[in-house]
PDB file of C-alpha atoms and ligand atoms in Angstrom:
ATOM      1  CA  UNK A 263      98.109 103.646  87.373  1.00 95.00           C
ATOM      2  CA  UNK A 264      97.456 105.585  90.577  1.00 98.00           C
ATOM      3  CA  UNK A 265      94.377 104.583  92.569  1.00 98.00           C
ATOM      4  CA  UNK A 266      93.279 105.828  95.986  1.00 98.00           C
ATOM      5  CA  UNK A 267      93.039 102.718  98.158  1.00 98.00           C
ATOM      6  CA  UNK A 268      90.801 102.869 101.214  1.00 98.00           C
ATOM      7  CA  UNK A 269      90.273 100.258 103.914  1.00 97.00           C
ATOM      8  CA  UNK A 270      87.147 100.531 106.064  1.00 97.00           C
ATOM      9  CA  UNK A 271      87.810  98.817 109.393  1.00 93.00           C
ATOM     10  CA  UNK A 272      85.995  98.410 112.695  1.00 87.00           C
ATOM     11  CA  UNK A 273      88.080 101.118 114.381  1.00 88.00           C
ATOM     12  CA  UNK A 274      89.650 103.169 111.582  1.00 94.00           C
ATOM     13  CA  UNK A 275      89.132 104.157 107.942  1.00 97.00           C
ATOM     14  CA  UNK A 276      92.534 104.370 106.236  1.00 97.00           C
ATOM     15  CA  UNK A 277      93.521 105.691 102.833  1.00 98.00           C
ATOM     16  CA  UNK A 278      96.697 105.947 100.718  1.00 98.00           C
ATOM     17  CA  UNK A 279      97.209 106.530  96.987  1.00 98.00           C
ATOM     18  CA  UNK A 280      98.785 103.384  95.499  1.00 98.00           C
ATOM     19  CA  UNK A 281     100.672 102.654  92.300  1.00 98.00           C
ATOM     20  CA  UNK A 282      98.869  99.526  91.052  1.00 97.00           C
ATOM     21  CA  UNK A 283     101.810  98.488  88.862  1.00 96.00           C
ATOM     22  CA  UNK A 284     104.050  97.590  91.787  1.00 95.00           C
ATOM     23  CA  UNK A 285     101.836  98.102  94.851  1.00 96.00           C
ATOM     24  CA  UNK A 286     103.954 101.029  96.084  1.00 96.00           C
ATOM     25  CA  UNK A 287     102.380 103.464  98.538  1.00 96.00           C
ATOM     26  CA  UNK A 288     102.669 106.968  97.116  1.00 97.00           C
ATOM     27  CA  UNK A 289     101.879 109.184 100.113  1.00 97.00           C
ATOM     28  CA  UNK A 290     101.676 109.190 103.892  1.00 96.00           C
ATOM     29  CA  UNK A 291      98.648 107.201 105.135  1.00 96.00           C
ATOM     30  CA  UNK A 292      95.585 109.066 106.463  1.00 98.00           C
ATOM     31  CA  UNK A 293      93.587 107.337 109.226  1.00 98.00           C
ATOM     32  CA  UNK A 294      90.244 108.609 110.512  1.00 98.00           C
ATOM     33  CA  UNK A 295      88.488 106.820 113.412  1.00 97.00           C
ATOM     34  CA  UNK A 296      85.467 104.863 112.158  1.00 96.00           C
ATOM     35  CA  UNK A 297      82.357 106.955 112.925  1.00 96.00           C
ATOM     36  CA  UNK A 298      79.895 105.391 115.364  1.00 95.00           C
ATOM     37  CA  UNK A 299      77.308 104.299 114.451  1.00 95.00           C
ATOM     38  CA  UNK A 300      79.035 103.240 111.209  1.00 96.00           C
ATOM     39  CA  UNK A 301      76.018 104.018 109.013  1.00 97.00           C
ATOM     40  CA  UNK A 302      76.246 104.237 105.204  1.00 98.00           C
ATOM     41  CA  UNK A 303      76.116 108.052 105.237  1.00 98.00           C
ATOM     42  CA  UNK A 304      78.685 108.410 108.042  1.00 98.00           C
ATOM     43  CA  UNK A 305      81.163 106.060 106.314  1.00 98.00           C
ATOM     44  CA  UNK A 306      80.543 107.689 102.927  1.00 98.00           C
ATOM     45  CA  UNK A 307      81.316 111.107 104.459  1.00 98.00           C
ATOM     46  CA  UNK A 308      84.560 109.696 105.919  1.00 98.00           C
ATOM     47  CA  UNK A 309      85.556 108.213 102.550  1.00 98.00           C
ATOM     48  CA  UNK A 310      84.872 111.636 100.980  1.00 98.00           C
ATOM     49  CA  UNK A 311      87.013 113.327 103.646  1.00 98.00           C
ATOM     50  CA  UNK A 312      89.919 111.037 102.720  1.00 98.00           C
ATOM     51  CA  UNK A 313      89.431 111.772  98.990  1.00 98.00           C
ATOM     52  CA  UNK A 314      89.403 115.542  99.738  1.00 98.00           C
ATOM     53  CA  UNK A 315      92.555 115.254 101.860  1.00 98.00           C
ATOM     54  CA  UNK A 316      94.435 113.786  98.875  1.00 98.00           C
ATOM     55  CA  UNK A 317      92.626 116.182  96.441  1.00 98.00           C
ATOM     56  CA  UNK A 318      91.646 112.987  94.629  1.00 98.00           C
ATOM     57  CA  UNK A 319      90.079 113.061  91.123  1.00 96.00           C
ATOM     58  CA  UNK A 320      90.895 109.541  89.911  1.00 97.00           C
ATOM     59  CA  UNK A 321      89.366 106.178  90.750  1.00 98.00           C
ATOM     60  CA  UNK A 322      88.958 104.846  94.291  1.00 98.00           C
ATOM     61  CA  UNK A 323      89.121 101.254  95.523  1.00 98.00           C
ATOM     62  CA  UNK A 324      87.493 100.446  98.860  1.00 98.00           C
ATOM     63  CA  UNK A 325      88.026  97.338 100.986  1.00 98.00           C
ATOM     64  CA  UNK A 326      84.895  96.901 103.079  1.00 98.00           C
ATOM     65  CA  UNK A 327      84.106  94.435 105.933  1.00 97.00           C
ATOM     66  CA  UNK A 328      81.113  92.695 104.327  1.00 98.00           C
ATOM     67  CA  UNK A 329      80.168  90.406 101.467  1.00 98.00           C
ATOM     68  CA  UNK A 330      79.488  92.583  98.405  1.00 98.00           C
ATOM     69  CA  UNK A 331      77.697  91.015  95.463  1.00 97.00           C
ATOM     70  CA  UNK A 332      77.259  93.046  92.270  1.00 96.00           C
ATOM     71  CA  UNK A 333      77.832  96.287  94.181  1.00 97.00           C
ATOM     72  CA  UNK A 334      75.244  95.494  96.861  1.00 98.00           C
ATOM     73  CA  UNK A 335      76.240  94.976 100.523  1.00 98.00           C
ATOM     74  CA  UNK A 336      74.899  91.606 101.668  1.00 98.00           C
ATOM     75  CA  UNK A 337      76.091  91.275 105.302  1.00 97.00           C
ATOM     76  CA  UNK A 338      76.833  93.561 108.257  1.00 96.00           C
ATOM     77  CA  UNK A 339      78.596  91.776 111.113  1.00 94.00           C
ATOM     78  CA  UNK A 340      80.810  94.612 112.395  1.00 90.00           C
ATOM     79  CA  UNK A 341      79.148  97.619 110.765  1.00 93.00           C
ATOM     80  CA  UNK A 342      75.715  99.195 111.083  1.00 95.00           C
ATOM     81  CA  UNK A 343      72.915  96.835 109.995  1.00 97.00           C
ATOM     82  CA  UNK A 344      71.479  99.554 107.734  1.00 98.00           C
ATOM     83  CA  UNK A 345      74.276  98.737 105.259  1.00 98.00           C
ATOM     84  CA  UNK A 346      72.459  95.611 104.103  1.00 98.00           C
ATOM     85  CA  UNK A 347      71.027  96.227 100.630  1.00 98.00           C
ATOM     86  CA  UNK A 348      73.046  99.435 100.108  1.00 98.00           C
ATOM     87  CA  UNK A 349      74.456 100.056  96.619  1.00 98.00           C
ATOM     88  CA  UNK A 350      77.868 100.892  97.960  1.00 98.00           C
ATOM     89  CA  UNK A 351      79.620 102.152  94.826  1.00 98.00           C
ATOM     90  CA  UNK A 352      76.755 104.487  93.938  1.00 98.00           C
ATOM     91  CA  UNK A 353      76.802 105.913  97.465  1.00 98.00           C
ATOM     92  CA  UNK A 354      80.587 106.522  97.482  1.00 98.00           C
ATOM     93  CA  UNK A 355      80.411 108.096  94.024  1.00 98.00           C
ATOM     94  CA  UNK A 356      77.789 110.542  95.321  1.00 98.00           C
ATOM     95  CA  UNK A 357      79.975 111.749  98.195  1.00 98.00           C
ATOM     96  CA  UNK A 358      83.404 111.642  96.493  1.00 98.00           C
ATOM     97  CA  UNK A 359      82.510 112.497  92.891  1.00 98.00           C
ATOM     98  CA  UNK A 360      84.926 109.705  91.870  1.00 98.00           C
ATOM     99  CA  UNK A 361      84.340 106.328  90.221  1.00 98.00           C
ATOM    100  CA  UNK A 362      84.542 103.825  93.069  1.00 98.00           C
ATOM    101  CA  UNK A 363      84.808 100.048  93.271  1.00 98.00           C
ATOM    102  CA  UNK A 364      84.295  98.262  96.586  1.00 98.00           C
ATOM    103  CA  UNK A 365      85.339  94.737  97.479  1.00 98.00           C
ATOM    104  CA  UNK A 366      85.282  92.620 100.641  1.00 98.00           C
ATOM    105  CA  UNK A 367      88.280  93.644 102.780  1.00 97.00           C
ATOM    106  CA  UNK A 368      89.756  90.139 103.091  1.00 98.00           C
ATOM    107  CA  UNK A 369      89.331  89.524  99.348  1.00 98.00           C
ATOM    108  CA  UNK A 370      91.214  92.792  98.787  1.00 98.00           C
ATOM    109  CA  UNK A 371      94.028  91.825 101.176  1.00 97.00           C
ATOM    110  CA  UNK A 372      94.284  88.420  99.514  1.00 97.00           C
ATOM    111  CA  UNK A 373      94.512  89.980  96.044  1.00 97.00           C
ATOM    112  CA  UNK A 374      97.456  92.083  97.169  1.00 97.00           C
ATOM    113  CA  UNK A 375      99.209  89.073  98.720  1.00 96.00           C
ATOM    114  CA  UNK A 376      98.489  86.984  95.614  1.00 96.00           C
ATOM    115  CA  UNK A 377     100.069  89.622  93.381  1.00 96.00           C
ATOM    116  CA  UNK A 378     102.898  91.105  95.450  1.00 96.00           C
ATOM    117  CA  UNK A 379     103.219  89.058  98.635  1.00 94.00           C
ATOM    118  CA  UNK A 380     103.292  85.485  99.937  1.00 90.00           C
ATOM    119  CA  UNK A 381     100.890  84.247  97.254  1.00 89.00           C
ATOM    120  CA  UNK A 382     103.008  85.473  94.352  1.00 92.00           C
ATOM    121  CA  UNK A 383     103.496  82.657  91.824  1.00 90.00           C
ATOM    122  CA  UNK A 384     101.738  80.266  94.250  1.00 94.00           C
ATOM    123  CA  UNK A 385      99.542  78.006  92.114  1.00 93.00           C
ATOM    124  CA  UNK A 386      97.949  75.848  94.795  1.00 97.00           C
ATOM    125  CA  UNK A 387      95.025  76.618  97.114  1.00 97.00           C
ATOM    126  CA  UNK A 388      95.713  79.467  99.468  1.00 97.00           C
ATOM    127  CA  UNK A 389      93.462  80.981 102.103  1.00 98.00           C
ATOM    128  CA  UNK A 390      94.048  84.520 103.299  1.00 98.00           C
ATOM    129  CA  UNK A 391      92.650  85.221 106.772  1.00 98.00           C
ATOM    130  CA  UNK A 392      92.485  88.768 108.103  1.00 97.00           C
ATOM    131  CA  UNK A 393      92.337  88.697 111.853  1.00 96.00           C
ATOM    132  CA  UNK A 394      91.165  91.876 113.533  1.00 92.00           C
ATOM    133  CA  UNK A 395      87.762  92.954 114.878  1.00 90.00           C
ATOM    134  CA  UNK A 396      86.367  90.013 112.892  1.00 95.00           C
ATOM    135  CA  UNK A 397      87.934  87.249 110.818  1.00 97.00           C
ATOM    136  CA  UNK A 398      87.809  87.740 107.062  1.00 98.00           C
ATOM    137  CA  UNK A 399      88.623  85.062 104.512  1.00 98.00           C
ATOM    138  CA  UNK A 400      89.643  84.908 100.870  1.00 98.00           C
ATOM    139  CA  UNK A 401      90.213  81.744  98.846  1.00 98.00           C
ATOM    140  CA  UNK A 402      92.558  81.557  95.822  1.00 97.00           C
ATOM    141  CA  UNK A 403      93.495  78.838  93.429  1.00 96.00           C
ATOM    142  CA  UNK A 404      96.160  79.507  90.775  1.00 93.00           C
ATOM    143  CA  UNK A 405      96.058  83.103  92.008  1.00 92.00           C
ATOM    144  CA  UNK A 406      92.334  83.459  91.164  1.00 95.00           C
ATOM    145  CA  UNK A 407      89.913  84.594  93.836  1.00 97.00           C
ATOM    146  CA  UNK A 408      86.624  82.925  94.761  1.00 97.00           C
ATOM    147  CA  UNK A 409      84.959  86.042  96.226  1.00 98.00           C
ATOM    148  CA  UNK A 410      82.853  86.577  99.324  1.00 98.00           C
ATOM    149  CA  UNK A 411      83.695  83.560 101.454  1.00 98.00           C
ATOM    150  CA  UNK A 412      82.645  84.343 105.039  1.00 98.00           C
ATOM    151  CA  UNK A 413      84.654  81.751 106.969  1.00 98.00           C
ATOM    152  CA  UNK A 414      84.801  83.980 110.050  1.00 98.00           C
ATOM    153  CA  UNK A 415      81.166  83.009 110.507  1.00 98.00           C
ATOM    154  CA  UNK A 416      81.644  79.257 110.725  1.00 98.00           C
ATOM    155  CA  UNK A 417      80.509  77.797 114.043  1.00 98.00           C
ATOM    156  CA  UNK A 418      83.231  76.747 116.482  1.00 98.00           C
ATOM    157  CA  UNK A 419      82.561  75.737 120.114  1.00 96.00           C
ATOM    158  CA  UNK A 420      78.899  76.728 119.648  1.00 97.00           C
ATOM    159  CA  UNK A 421      79.975  80.237 118.760  1.00 97.00           C
ATOM    160  CA  UNK A 422      80.467  82.327 115.647  1.00 98.00           C
ATOM    161  CA  UNK A 423      84.170  81.563 115.056  1.00 98.00           C
ATOM    162  CA  UNK A 424      85.230  85.206 114.866  1.00 98.00           C
ATOM    163  CA  UNK A 425      83.779  85.815 118.347  1.00 98.00           C
ATOM    164  CA  UNK A 426      85.986  83.007 119.647  1.00 98.00           C
ATOM    165  CA  UNK A 427      89.234  83.476 117.726  1.00 98.00           C
ATOM    166  CA  UNK A 428      89.513  87.071 116.424  1.00 97.00           C
ATOM    167  CA  UNK A 429      92.072  89.578 117.689  1.00 96.00           C
ATOM    168  CA  UNK A 430      89.162  91.435 119.316  1.00 95.00           C
ATOM    169  CA  UNK A 431      88.360  88.256 121.333  1.00 97.00           C
ATOM    170  CA  UNK A 432      92.006  88.099 122.465  1.00 98.00           C
ATOM    171  CA  UNK A 433      91.912  91.696 123.643  1.00 97.00           C
ATOM    172  CA  UNK A 434      88.406  91.628 125.167  1.00 97.00           C
ATOM    173  CA  UNK A 435      89.063  88.447 127.131  1.00 98.00           C
ATOM    174  CA  UNK A 436      92.629  89.438 127.974  1.00 98.00           C
ATOM    175  CA  UNK A 437      94.016  86.169 126.587  1.00 98.00           C
ATOM    176  CA  UNK A 438      97.746  85.482 126.535  1.00 98.00           C
ATOM    177  CA  UNK A 439      99.292  84.822 123.094  1.00 98.00           C
ATOM    178  CA  UNK A 440      99.449  81.124 123.988  1.00 98.00           C
ATOM    179  CA  UNK A 441      95.791  80.987 125.015  1.00 98.00           C
ATOM    180  CA  UNK A 442      94.677  82.873 121.947  1.00 98.00           C
ATOM    181  CA  UNK A 443      97.032  80.915 119.662  1.00 98.00           C
ATOM    182  CA  UNK A 444      95.459  77.646 120.830  1.00 98.00           C
ATOM    183  CA  UNK A 445      92.005  78.984 119.976  1.00 98.00           C
ATOM    184  CA  UNK A 446      93.209  80.163 116.594  1.00 98.00           C
ATOM    185  CA  UNK A 447      94.766  76.751 115.999  1.00 98.00           C
ATOM    186  CA  UNK A 448      91.351  75.122 116.615  1.00 98.00           C
ATOM    187  CA  UNK A 449      89.893  77.500 114.054  1.00 98.00           C
ATOM    188  CA  UNK A 450      92.579  76.604 111.481  1.00 98.00           C
ATOM    189  CA  UNK A 451      91.872  72.906 112.100  1.00 98.00           C
ATOM    190  CA  UNK A 452      88.181  73.495 111.421  1.00 98.00           C
ATOM    191  CA  UNK A 453      89.057  75.126 108.087  1.00 98.00           C
ATOM    192  CA  UNK A 454      91.512  72.362 107.308  1.00 98.00           C
ATOM    193  CA  UNK A 455      88.847  69.725 107.882  1.00 97.00           C
ATOM    194  CA  UNK A 456      86.511  71.559 105.521  1.00 97.00           C
ATOM    195  CA  UNK A 457      88.798  72.419 102.628  1.00 96.00           C
ATOM    196  CA  UNK A 458      92.430  71.267 102.993  1.00 97.00           C
ATOM    197  CA  UNK A 459      94.186  74.336 101.576  1.00 98.00           C
ATOM    198  CA  UNK A 460      97.946  74.268 100.932  1.00 98.00           C
ATOM    199  CA  UNK A 461      98.732  77.582 102.591  1.00 98.00           C
ATOM    200  CA  UNK A 462      97.180  79.986 105.101  1.00 98.00           C
ATOM    201  CA  UNK A 463      98.338  83.605 105.009  1.00 97.00           C
ATOM    202  CA  UNK A 464      97.501  85.689 108.071  1.00 96.00           C
ATOM    203  CA  UNK A 465      96.809  89.407 107.791  1.00 94.00           C
ATOM    204  CA  UNK A 466      95.547  92.092 110.183  1.00 90.00           C
ATOM    205  CA  UNK A 467      97.156  93.162 113.452  1.00 87.00           C
ATOM    206  CA  UNK A 468      98.244  89.625 114.456  1.00 93.00           C
ATOM    207  CA  UNK A 469     100.427  89.286 111.349  1.00 91.00           C
ATOM    208  CA  UNK A 470     103.042  91.481 113.047  1.00 92.00           C
ATOM    209  CA  UNK A 471     102.955  89.293 116.163  1.00 96.00           C
ATOM    210  CA  UNK A 472     103.273  85.930 114.399  1.00 97.00           C
ATOM    211  CA  UNK A 473     106.385  84.992 116.384  1.00 97.00           C
ATOM    212  CA  UNK A 474     104.389  85.189 119.604  1.00 98.00           C
ATOM    213  CA  UNK A 475     101.934  82.420 118.649  1.00 98.00           C
ATOM    214  CA  UNK A 476     103.318  80.418 115.721  1.00 98.00           C
ATOM    215  CA  UNK A 477     104.461  77.618 118.074  1.00 98.00           C
ATOM    216  CA  UNK A 478     100.793  77.002 119.013  1.00 98.00           C
ATOM    217  CA  UNK A 479      99.796  76.121 115.411  1.00 98.00           C
ATOM    218  CA  UNK A 480     100.003  72.542 114.138  1.00 98.00           C
ATOM    219  CA  UNK A 481      97.809  72.283 111.019  1.00 98.00           C
ATOM    220  CA  UNK A 482      99.339  70.465 108.056  1.00 98.00           C
ATOM    221  CA  UNK A 483      99.060  73.440 105.696  1.00 98.00           C
ATOM    222  CA  UNK A 484     101.826  76.045 105.731  1.00 98.00           C
ATOM    223  CA  UNK A 485     100.944  79.106 107.827  1.00 98.00           C
ATOM    224  CA  UNK A 486     102.694  82.423 107.328  1.00 96.00           C
ATOM    225  CA  UNK A 487     102.127  86.098 108.072  1.00 95.00           C
ATOM    226  CA  UNK A 488     101.186  88.400 105.193  1.00 94.00           C
ATOM    227  CA  UNK A 489     104.177  90.047 103.579  1.00 93.00           C
ATOM    228  CA  UNK A 490     102.354  93.341 103.099  1.00 91.00           C
ATOM    229  CA  UNK A 491     101.255  93.341 106.751  1.00 77.00           C
ATOM    230  CA  UNK A 492      98.583  95.945 107.455  1.00 77.00           C
ATOM    231  CA  UNK A 493      98.659  97.572 104.023  1.00 90.00           C
ATOM    232  CA  UNK A 494      97.467  94.527 102.084  1.00 93.00           C
ATOM    233  CA  UNK A 495      93.802  95.649 102.220  1.00 95.00           C
ATOM    234  CA  UNK A 496      94.547  99.105 100.829  1.00 97.00           C
ATOM    235  CA  UNK A 497      96.835  97.826  98.070  1.00 97.00           C
ATOM    236  CA  UNK A 498      94.390  95.059  97.110  1.00 98.00           C
ATOM    237  CA  UNK A 499      91.414  97.422  96.964  1.00 98.00           C
ATOM    238  CA  UNK A 500      93.390  99.576  94.516  1.00 98.00           C
ATOM    239  CA  UNK A 501      94.262  96.637  92.290  1.00 97.00           C
ATOM    240  CA  UNK A 502      90.652  95.418  92.321  1.00 98.00           C
ATOM    241  CA  UNK A 503      89.338  98.885  91.405  1.00 98.00           C
ATOM    242  CA  UNK A 504      91.788  99.208  88.554  1.00 97.00           C
ATOM    243  CA  UNK A 505      90.709  95.806  87.218  1.00 96.00           C
ATOM    244  CA  UNK A 506      87.009  96.585  87.541  1.00 97.00           C
ATOM    245  CA  UNK A 507      86.945 100.179  86.313  1.00 95.00           C
ATOM    246  CA  UNK A 508      89.652 100.399  83.640  1.00 82.00           C
TER     247      UNK A 508
HETATM  248  C1  BGC B 177      82.760  90.120 107.909  1.00 71.38           C
HETATM  249  C2  BGC B 177      83.620  89.878 106.694  1.00 71.38           C
HETATM  250  C3  BGC B 177      84.931  90.628 106.834  1.00 71.38           C
HETATM  251  C4  BGC B 177      85.591  90.297 108.161  1.00 71.38           C
HETATM  252  C5  BGC B 177      86.862  91.091 108.386  1.00 71.38           C
HETATM  253  C6  BGC B 177      83.528  89.758 109.164  1.00 71.38           C
HETATM  254  O1  BGC B 177      82.750  89.985 110.287  1.00 71.38           O
HETATM  255  O2  BGC B 177      81.566  89.351 107.853  1.00 71.38           O
HETATM  256  O3  BGC B 177      82.950  90.258 105.516  1.00 71.38           O
HETATM  257  O4  BGC B 177      85.775  90.290 105.759  1.00 71.38           O
HETATM  258  O5  BGC B 177      84.725  90.537 109.238  1.00 71.38           O
HETATM  259  O6  BGC B 177      86.638  92.443 108.433  1.00 71.38           O
END
């Protein structure tokens, strides 16, 4: 089935129609800079612009950077605070005219990796971490997701962990890959002390640069970059929407 997958990020909103059977991308990606402030109406208008661009009439899956419980946005770390309490699927349906299902962006990326990427056929405990403006997390066991973990918000060095170890922290503080890698390694150790997963899969921008910092990591769990790289969120949002709406 073809689903329009959309990923709402801190700097860009990206969309591509996806074939949910094999995760194939069916068109050229469209990226629109995230409107500022990233209010519900501004993001909903951007999502509608993407749907119009692809002349979309089918269902839409959206990966969104917040915990979403029963269609209601519960957190707003890197988006406008007015999102909290918003019925996200109702809002996107109003502006796009399409049935829409929204899921946490890291949960979406993890679903794609679990089905088509490094988590395929992996039955043990795997944690997907998306490292970008924030740090998103998704936990799987036997390929099944426990939704809405917010491990980017654990406290590390008296700070919210994503402020210390995200890709945005690396860029803002002009850290070398070694310096940042050592911070990220501390973060992985914190997670390892709390839950002892078997595998960490890293998504987001840093997944392409894994070779630059992998030597700084020494947790016991396996650590590997996401196979689907930056498209995992879009592909996963499509799969999740198909599951929820069909
Ligand atoms: C949000 C998460 C999100 C992550 C990555 C965090 O700040 O709280 O819900 O998954 O950023 O975008």
